[in-house]
Amino acid sequence: MKDVMKKISILVVVALLMITTFSMNNLQVQAAETIDVNAESAIIVDANTGKVLYEKQSDLKLPPASMTKMMTEYLVLEAINEGQISWDTTTQISDYAYWLASPSNNFSGIGLIQDKNYTVRELYEAMAIYSDNGTTVALSELVAGSEGEFVKMMNEKAEEMGLPEYKFVNSTGLSNSDLGDYHPEGTESNEDNLLSARSSALLAYHLINDYPEALDYSSMTTTELDGRVLENWNWMLPDWNNDNFSQYSYEGVDGLKTGHTDAAGHCFTGTAQQGDRRIITVVMKTSSEGERFVETKKLMEYGFSQFETVELFPTNYQLKEESKLPVSKGKEKEVDIETAAAFETMIKAGEEELYDIRYEIDEDKLTEDGALEAPLEAGEKIGEAVLQYNGDVDYGYIGGDTADQRVDLVTTEAVEKQNWFMLALGAIGDFFANVFTTVVDFFKGLFS
């Protein structure tokens, strides 16, 4: 009897261990699939497609502080790309920029020298790496003539990019009330820049996709100006030798822009690349310098652990029921259509079956009868294929409803136009067919 009871006890213990292990594993899985971010607003975006992977109050407009400088960076890089200025162009420091750069103003100023020629590269590095305000204003004045004119450019570019929530009143991200009489012309003395997390992410998306060289600078841990070493405020960069920052470093981080003012709290737009995946994250209004990186790390770990980049539909894909279109006036009566490129995107692991595509045929390409008109070239674009997600939670794409993932829909082969004789025969045939139909209908009506 004792032996029996002993065996039962062992079985009970084993069963309890199995249940406990299963429960712990289940809790770990659940923990990995959920995320709790200590920030007023936040977002994760696939940097390659613009697909939103997670959001928390991402449309809430808040002061972005120095994340504003991402727009200044964009416009400077655009001016370089268009040949208006170069990296070696030089400029001097105005009274306003000199005042902003003064360390005594509590604006993290680095101190600049007037009557000295600074290159665009020197000023850009101080702005992008150290977030210096004086060099930021100097660049805005160089590009537009004055910060007031530059602010107009910022808002015009924001509209062009389709930022959903924004207001730019200066190039630095400081409150206009901090600038006193220097606040830009055309803005109010008590105004703040405003961005949502979604707009910040979309701005970052344009910056790193249109001008990937921005990451060459945002990934630098230090730079030097006037003999002074300037450290990057981004403590998540993995190349730091500073032990104080090692707790925040994260694999693949190479940007992008921190920010802090009393009104904004501590915010950060980050980006990281791991393999073929790149994500953009934003946290706004966290409580400390360290917390903005702790919360960003949560977002990045969630993005990289829960999502994978897959090819959902290959190039030359055809929908079975819609693989052909009729052709009018052609030697062939119909033509095959297919996708011109693959649909590759970042999706939550295991959700491949929740995606399909739909065709949007260009109505201008169709006749009244819904046919394509010959002649047609092989590979001629006749519309677009659009990726669709059929799961429970769809955050859409960073640019809104008009920014769905799309690829061109094209013909697989050329279709020549019939010669005039065959077209004439066809017209005659259509004429007599219509006459015959009319006669038949007449007699049907007569004897019905």
C-alpha positions as semicolon CSV with decimal commas, in nm:
position;residue;x (nm);y (nm);z (nm)
1;M;0,000;0,000;0,000
2;K;0,287;0,235;0,084
3;D;0,444;0,169;-0,255
4;V;0,116;0,250;-0,429
5;M;0,075;0,576;-0,237
6;K;0,437;0,666;-0,315
7;K;0,381;0,612;-0,688
8;I;0,063;0,820;-0,677
9;S;0,248;1,103;-0,499
10;I;0,524;1,097;-0,762
11;L;0,265;1,109;-1,042
12;V;0,089;1,404;-0,875
13;V;0,418;1,593;-0,841
14;V;0,506;1,524;-1,206
15;A;0,160;1,637;-1,317
16;L;0,188;1,957;-1,114
17;L;0,532;2,027;-1,261
18;M;0,395;1,978;-1,615
19;I;0,099;2,206;-1,548
20;T;0,326;2,471;-1,393
21;T;0,572;2,451;-1,684
22;F;0,291;2,478;-1,938
23;S;0,139;2,775;-1,753
24;M;0,475;2,955;-1,735
25;N;0,542;2,896;-2,104
26;N;0,193;3,014;-2,188
27;L;0,246;3,328;-1,981
28;Q;0,576;3,391;-2,159
29;V;0,406;3,359;-2,498
30;Q;0,129;3,594;-2,387
31;A;0,385;3,842;-2,255
32;A;0,568;3,837;-2,586
33;E;0,246;3,904;-2,777
34;T;0,140;4,204;-2,567
35;I;0,305;4,536;-2,497
36;D;0,251;4,807;-2,237
37;V;0,427;5,135;-2,318
38;N;0,476;5,404;-2,054
39;A;0,442;5,698;-2,291
40;E;0,162;5,938;-2,378
41;S;0,167;5,810;-2,735
42;A;0,367;5,559;-2,936
43;I;0,389;5,381;-3,271
44;I;0,586;5,111;-3,455
45;V;0,619;5,122;-3,835
46;D;0,778;4,891;-4,092
47;A;1,029;5,130;-4,253
48;N;1,022;4,948;-4,588
49;T;0,647;4,949;-4,656
50;G;0,506;5,202;-4,408
51;K;0,285;4,936;-4,249
52;V;0,186;5,026;-3,891
53;L;0,260;4,735;-3,656
54;Y;0,139;4,894;-3,330
55;E;0,005;5,226;-3,208
56;K;-0,101;5,395;-2,886
57;Q;-0,283;5,729;-2,920
58;S;-0,061;5,789;-3,222
59;D;-0,281;6,073;-3,355
60;L;-0,245;6,285;-3,040
61;K;-0,074;6,618;-3,122
62;L;0,206;6,700;-2,878
63;P;0,516;6,922;-2,876
64;P;0,795;6,717;-3,040
65;A;1,087;6,920;-2,902
66;S;1,405;6,851;-3,100
67;M;1,240;6,576;-3,307
68;T;1,140;6,885;-3,506
69;K;1,495;6,883;-3,641
70;M;1,413;6,581;-3,859
71;M;1,227;6,823;-4,088
72;T;1,520;7,065;-4,081
73;E;1,751;6,776;-4,171
74;Y;1,521;6,677;-4,457
75;L;1,514;7,026;-4,609
76;V;1,893;7,066;-4,578
77;L;1,950;6,729;-4,748
78;E;1,697;6,823;-5,017
79;A;1,881;7,152;-5,081
80;I;2,208;6,957;-5,115
81;N;2,047;6,702;-5,345
82;E;1,905;6,977;-5,568
83;G;2,241;7,155;-5,589
84;Q;2,137;7,470;-5,403
85;I;2,414;7,413;-5,147
86;S;2,683;7,149;-5,091
87;W;2,842;6,986;-4,789
88;D;3,137;7,222;-4,838
89;T;2,927;7,540;-4,863
90;T;3,026;7,780;-4,585
91;T;2,826;8,031;-4,384
92;Q;2,877;8,252;-4,082
93;I;2,681;8,268;-3,759
94;S;2,412;8,535;-3,719
95;D;2,345;8,715;-3,390
96;Y;2,037;8,496;-3,336
97;A;2,223;8,167;-3,395
98;Y;2,513;8,290;-3,180
99;W;2,274;8,374;-2,896
100;L;2,106;8,031;-2,921
101;A;2,441;7,852;-2,918
102;S;2,555;8,026;-2,601
103;P;2,589;7,772;-2,315
104;S;2,446;8,030;-2,075
105;N;2,097;8,006;-2,230
106;N;2,026;7,652;-2,103
107;F;1,955;7,536;-2,461
108;S;2,237;7,279;-2,465
109;G;2,435;7,536;-2,664
110;I;2,783;7,440;-2,777
111;G;2,913;7,793;-2,823
112;L;2,984;7,918;-3,176
113;I;3,229;8,171;-3,314
114;Q;3,110;8,465;-3,517
115;D;3,309;8,591;-3,817
116;K;3,414;8,231;-3,883
117;N;3,317;8,021;-4,184
118;Y;3,146;7,694;-4,091
119;T;3,076;7,426;-4,351
120;V;2,732;7,275;-4,398
121;R;2,876;6,940;-4,291
122;E;3,004;7,084;-3,961
123;L;2,671;7,250;-3,885
124;Y;2,468;6,945;-3,990
125;E;2,668;6,708;-3,768
126;A;2,627;6,937;-3,467
127;M;2,252;6,952;-3,534
128;A;2,189;6,583;-3,613
129;I;2,424;6,434;-3,352
130;Y;2,426;6,681;-3,064
131;S;2,091;6,845;-3,141
132;D;2,246;7,193;-3,122
133;N;1,998;7,475;-3,177
134;G;2,236;7,748;-3,295
135;T;2,371;7,538;-3,582
136;T;2,013;7,441;-3,670
137;V;1,913;7,806;-3,708
138;A;2,231;7,879;-3,907
139;L;2,135;7,607;-4,155
140;S;1,776;7,729;-4,181
141;E;1,899;8,081;-4,254
142;L;2,140;7,950;-4,516
143;V;1,874;7,748;-4,699
144;A;1,585;7,997;-4,686
145;G;1,737;8,337;-4,601
146;S;1,560;8,355;-4,265
147;E;1,408;8,115;-4,016
148;G;1,065;8,265;-4,086
149;E;1,091;8,167;-4,454
150;F;1,230;7,829;-4,355
151;V;0,926;7,764;-4,133
152;K;0,706;7,820;-4,439
153;M;0,910;7,556;-4,622
154;M;0,869;7,317;-4,328
155;N;0,492;7,342;-4,332
156;E;0,475;7,315;-4,711
157;K;0,689;7,002;-4,704
158;A;0,475;6,856;-4,423
159;E;0,167;6,900;-4,639
160;E;0,347;6,748;-4,937
161;M;0,449;6,446;-4,727
162;G;0,092;6,404;-4,604
163;L;0,170;6,440;-4,235
164;P;-0,173;6,407;-4,072
165;E;-0,108;6,627;-3,765
166;Y;0,155;6,900;-3,763
167;K;0,240;7,262;-3,699
168;F;0,589;7,406;-3,740
169;V;0,668;7,746;-3,590
170;N;1,050;7,721;-3,571
171;S;1,332;7,500;-3,694
172;T;1,465;7,381;-3,358
173;G;1,173;7,247;-3,152
174;L;1,211;7,501;-2,873
175;S;0,903;7,686;-2,756
176;N;0,867;8,025;-2,922
177;S;0,830;8,172;-2,573
178;D;1,193;8,068;-2,511
179;L;1,308;8,262;-2,816
180;G;1,179;8,602;-2,707
181;D;1,216;8,864;-2,982
182;Y;1,392;8,607;-3,198
183;H;1,081;8,396;-3,260
184;P;1,040;8,354;-3,639
185;E;0,850;8,616;-3,832
186;G;0,497;8,503;-3,915
187;T;0,458;8,299;-3,596
188;E;0,314;8,385;-3,256
189;S;0,541;8,446;-2,957
190;N;0,373;8,176;-2,744
191;E;0,341;7,899;-3,005
192;D;0,492;7,550;-3,002
193;N;0,568;7,306;-3,278
194;L;0,317;7,019;-3,277
195;L;0,344;6,666;-3,414
196;S;0,169;6,338;-3,345
197;A;0,361;6,013;-3,307
198;R;0,217;5,908;-3,643
199;S;0,340;6,228;-3,808
200;S;0,682;6,190;-3,647
201;A;0,706;5,836;-3,781
202;L;0,596;5,944;-4,129
203;L;0,852;6,225;-4,127
204;A;1,122;5,976;-4,025
205;Y;0,997;5,735;-4,295
206;H;1,047;6,000;-4,564
207;L;1,382;6,113;-4,421
208;I;1,550;5,772;-4,419
209;N;1,394;5,648;-4,743
210;D;1,449;5,967;-4,945
211;Y;1,788;6,048;-4,792
212;P;1,937;5,733;-4,634
213;E;2,262;5,924;-4,581
214;A;2,088;6,082;-4,281
215;L;2,160;5,754;-4,099
216;D;2,533;5,795;-4,161
217;Y;2,521;6,095;-3,928
218;S;2,255;5,986;-3,678
219;S;2,455;5,666;-3,612
220;M;2,771;5,856;-3,511
221;T;2,824;5,849;-3,135
222;T;3,037;6,166;-3,137
223;T;3,155;6,449;-3,358
224;E;3,388;6,743;-3,301
225;L;3,345;7,115;-3,357
226;D;3,586;7,394;-3,262
227;G;3,795;7,143;-3,069
228;R;3,505;7,026;-2,856
229;V;3,374;6,668;-2,856
230;L;2,995;6,650;-2,900
231;E;2,817;6,334;-2,787
232;N;2,503;6,191;-2,944
233;W;2,197;6,208;-2,719
234;N;2,084;5,870;-2,854
235;W;2,202;5,627;-2,586
236;M;2,063;5,325;-2,775
237;L;2,343;5,327;-3,033
238;P;2,531;4,996;-3,000
239;D;2,878;5,145;-3,060
240;W;2,903;5,341;-2,735
241;N;3,212;5,294;-2,518
242;N;3,029;5,473;-2,236
243;D;2,932;5,225;-1,962
244;N;2,647;5,452;-1,853
245;F;2,475;5,401;-2,189
246;S;2,535;5,027;-2,235
247;Q;2,215;4,937;-2,048
248;Y;2,013;5,112;-2,322
249;S;2,203;4,999;-2,634
250;Y;2,012;4,784;-2,880
251;E;2,124;4,582;-3,180
252;G;2,081;4,760;-3,512
253;V;1,990;5,106;-3,380
254;D;2,133;5,378;-3,605
255;G;1,903;5,675;-3,545
256;L;1,720;5,891;-3,528
257;K;1,629;6,192;-3,309
258;T;1,575;6,262;-2,940
259;G;1,385;6,555;-2,795
260;H;1,316;6,724;-2,463
261;T;1,146;7,039;-2,340
262;D;0,930;7,101;-2,035
263;A;0,619;7,096;-2,257
264;A;0,722;6,786;-2,454
265;G;0,872;6,575;-2,180
266;H;1,128;6,326;-2,309
267;C;1,058;6,187;-2,657
268;F;1,244;5,981;-2,915
269;T;1,203;5,875;-3,276
270;G;1,418;5,566;-3,318
271;T;1,504;5,329;-3,601
272;A;1,686;4,997;-3,612
273;Q;1,786;4,749;-3,882
274;Q;1,810;4,374;-3,820
275;G;1,871;4,160;-4,127
276;D;1,630;4,267;-4,400
277;R;1,393;4,427;-4,149
278;R;1,396;4,793;-4,046
279;I;1,145;4,949;-3,810
280;I;1,072;5,304;-3,697
281;T;0,947;5,371;-3,345
282;V;0,822;5,684;-3,170
283;V;0,756;5,750;-2,801
284;M;0,625;6,088;-2,688
285;K;0,602;6,241;-2,342
286;T;0,794;5,995;-2,126
287;S;0,918;6,104;-1,783
288;S;1,298;6,086;-1,815
289;E;1,594;6,054;-2,050
290;G;1,634;5,689;-1,963
291;E;1,266;5,599;-1,980
292;R;1,232;5,710;-2,343
293;F;1,496;5,450;-2,435
294;V;1,353;5,178;-2,208
295;E;1,011;5,222;-2,371
296;T;1,163;5,237;-2,720
297;K;1,343;4,910;-2,649
298;K;1,005;4,753;-2,564
299;L;0,869;4,866;-2,900
300;M;1,171;4,740;-3,092
301;E;1,174;4,402;-2,918
302;Y;0,802;4,364;-2,989
303;G;0,846;4,462;-3,355
304;F;1,138;4,231;-3,423
305;S;1,015;3,933;-3,217
306;Q;0,652;3,928;-3,330
307;F;0,685;4,027;-3,696
308;E;0,870;3,879;-3,992
309;T;0,928;3,991;-4,348
310;V;0,773;3,748;-4,596
311;E;0,688;3,736;-4,965
312;L;0,312;3,693;-4,961
313;F;0,255;3,692;-5,337
314;P;0,532;3,649;-5,598
315;T;0,601;3,849;-5,911
316;N;0,372;3,741;-6,201
317;Y;0,096;3,642;-5,957
318;Q;-0,254;3,601;-6,105
319;L;-0,592;3,586;-5,935
320;K;-0,750;3,268;-6,072
321;E;-1,092;3,417;-6,142
322;E;-0,955;3,744;-6,280
323;S;-0,647;3,639;-6,476
324;K;-0,779;3,756;-6,816
325;L;-0,941;4,067;-6,962
326;P;-1,133;4,092;-7,291
327;V;-0,968;4,284;-7,574
328;S;-1,150;4,503;-7,825
329;K;-1,027;4,540;-8,189
330;G;-0,739;4,301;-8,128
331;K;-0,609;3,992;-8,309
332;E;-0,664;3,815;-7,976
333;K;-0,996;3,828;-7,794
334;E;-0,843;3,841;-7,445
335;V;-0,513;3,893;-7,267
336;D;-0,364;3,760;-6,941
337;I;-0,280;4,006;-6,663
338;E;-0,042;3,963;-6,368
339;T;0,147;4,150;-6,096
340;A;0,468;4,321;-6,207
341;A;0,639;4,282;-5,868
342;A;0,617;4,071;-5,554
343;F;0,425;4,166;-5,241
344;E;0,683;4,154;-4,963
345;T;0,593;4,300;-4,626
346;M;0,636;4,265;-4,250
347;I;0,354;4,064;-4,095
348;K;0,280;3,910;-3,758
349;A;0,423;3,557;-3,746
350;G;0,172;3,295;-3,863
351;E;-0,073;3,536;-4,030
352;E;0,014;3,464;-4,395
353;E;-0,334;3,322;-4,465
354;L;-0,500;3,647;-4,354
355;Y;-0,377;3,835;-4,661
356;D;-0,509;3,850;-5,015
357;I;-0,503;4,097;-5,303
358;R;-0,761;4,275;-5,513
359;Y;-0,733;4,424;-5,861
360;E;-0,804;4,788;-5,939
361;I;-0,827;4,824;-6,318
362;D;-0,768;5,174;-6,459
363;E;-1,111;5,274;-6,596
364;D;-0,945;5,503;-6,851
365;K;-0,795;5,188;-7,007
366;L;-1,136;5,024;-7,058
367;T;-1,399;5,067;-7,329
368;E;-1,767;5,108;-7,248
369;D;-1,797;4,728;-7,268
370;G;-1,525;4,680;-7,007
371;A;-1,255;4,563;-7,250
372;L;-0,899;4,675;-7,316
373;E;-0,852;4,824;-7,661
374;A;-0,577;4,697;-7,891
375;P;-0,295;4,753;-7,960
376;L;-0,144;4,648;-7,627
377;E;0,221;4,611;-7,537
378;A;0,362;4,328;-7,328
379;G;0,403;4,453;-6,972
380;E;0,167;4,748;-7,027
381;K;0,027;4,881;-6,698
382;I;-0,350;4,850;-6,687
383;G;-0,408;4,902;-6,315
384;E;-0,281;4,806;-5,972
385;A;-0,299;4,511;-5,734
386;V;-0,365;4,610;-5,371
387;L;-0,268;4,407;-5,064
388;Q;-0,551;4,343;-4,819
389;Y;-0,540;4,225;-4,457
390;N;-0,840;4,031;-4,325
391;G;-0,741;3,997;-3,958
392;D;-0,907;4,143;-3,650
393;V;-0,678;4,444;-3,592
394;D;-0,554;4,642;-3,890
395;Y;-0,352;4,956;-3,816
396;G;-0,317;5,034;-4,186
397;Y;-0,023;5,222;-4,333
398;I;0,161;5,526;-4,207
399;G;0,037;5,747;-4,491
400;G;-0,330;5,668;-4,437
401;D;-0,586;5,498;-4,662
402;T;-0,423;5,617;-4,984
403;A;-0,091;5,457;-4,892
404;D;-0,191;5,089;-4,915
405;Q;0,077;4,856;-5,044
406;R;0,036;4,833;-5,421
407;V;0,215;4,695;-5,725
408;D;0,150;4,747;-6,095
409;L;-0,088;4,515;-6,278
410;V;0,036;4,450;-6,633
411;T;-0,041;4,252;-6,949
412;T;0,163;3,935;-7,000
413;E;0,190;3,970;-7,380
414;A;0,137;4,209;-7,666
415;V;-0,189;4,215;-7,863
416;E;-0,182;4,363;-8,213
417;K;-0,469;4,561;-8,357
418;Q;-0,672;4,395;-8,631
419;N;-0,621;4,533;-8,986
420;W;-0,886;4,755;-9,141
421;F;-1,037;4,472;-9,348
422;M;-1,099;4,250;-9,045
423;L;-1,234;4,545;-8,849
424;A;-1,472;4,623;-9,138
425;L;-1,590;4,261;-9,153
426;G;-1,646;4,270;-8,781
427;A;-1,848;4,590;-8,810
428;I;-2,059;4,438;-9,091
429;G;-2,112;4,125;-8,885
430;D;-2,217;4,334;-8,587
431;F;-2,458;4,529;-8,810
432;F;-2,635;4,220;-8,944
433;A;-2,636;4,060;-8,603
434;N;-2,816;4,367;-8,469
435;V;-3,062;4,360;-8,762
436;F;-3,132;3,991;-8,704
437;T;-3,186;4,050;-8,335
438;T;-3,424;4,337;-8,411
439;V;-3,628;4,122;-8,655
440;V;-3,647;3,833;-8,410
441;D;-3,760;4,064;-8,134
442;F;-4,026;4,210;-8,367
443;F;-4,181;3,874;-8,448
444;K;-4,160;3,765;-8,089
445;G;-4,362;4,071;-7,995
446;L;-4,607;4,010;-8,281
447;F;-4,695;3,656;-8,182
448;S;-4,667;3,685;-7,805
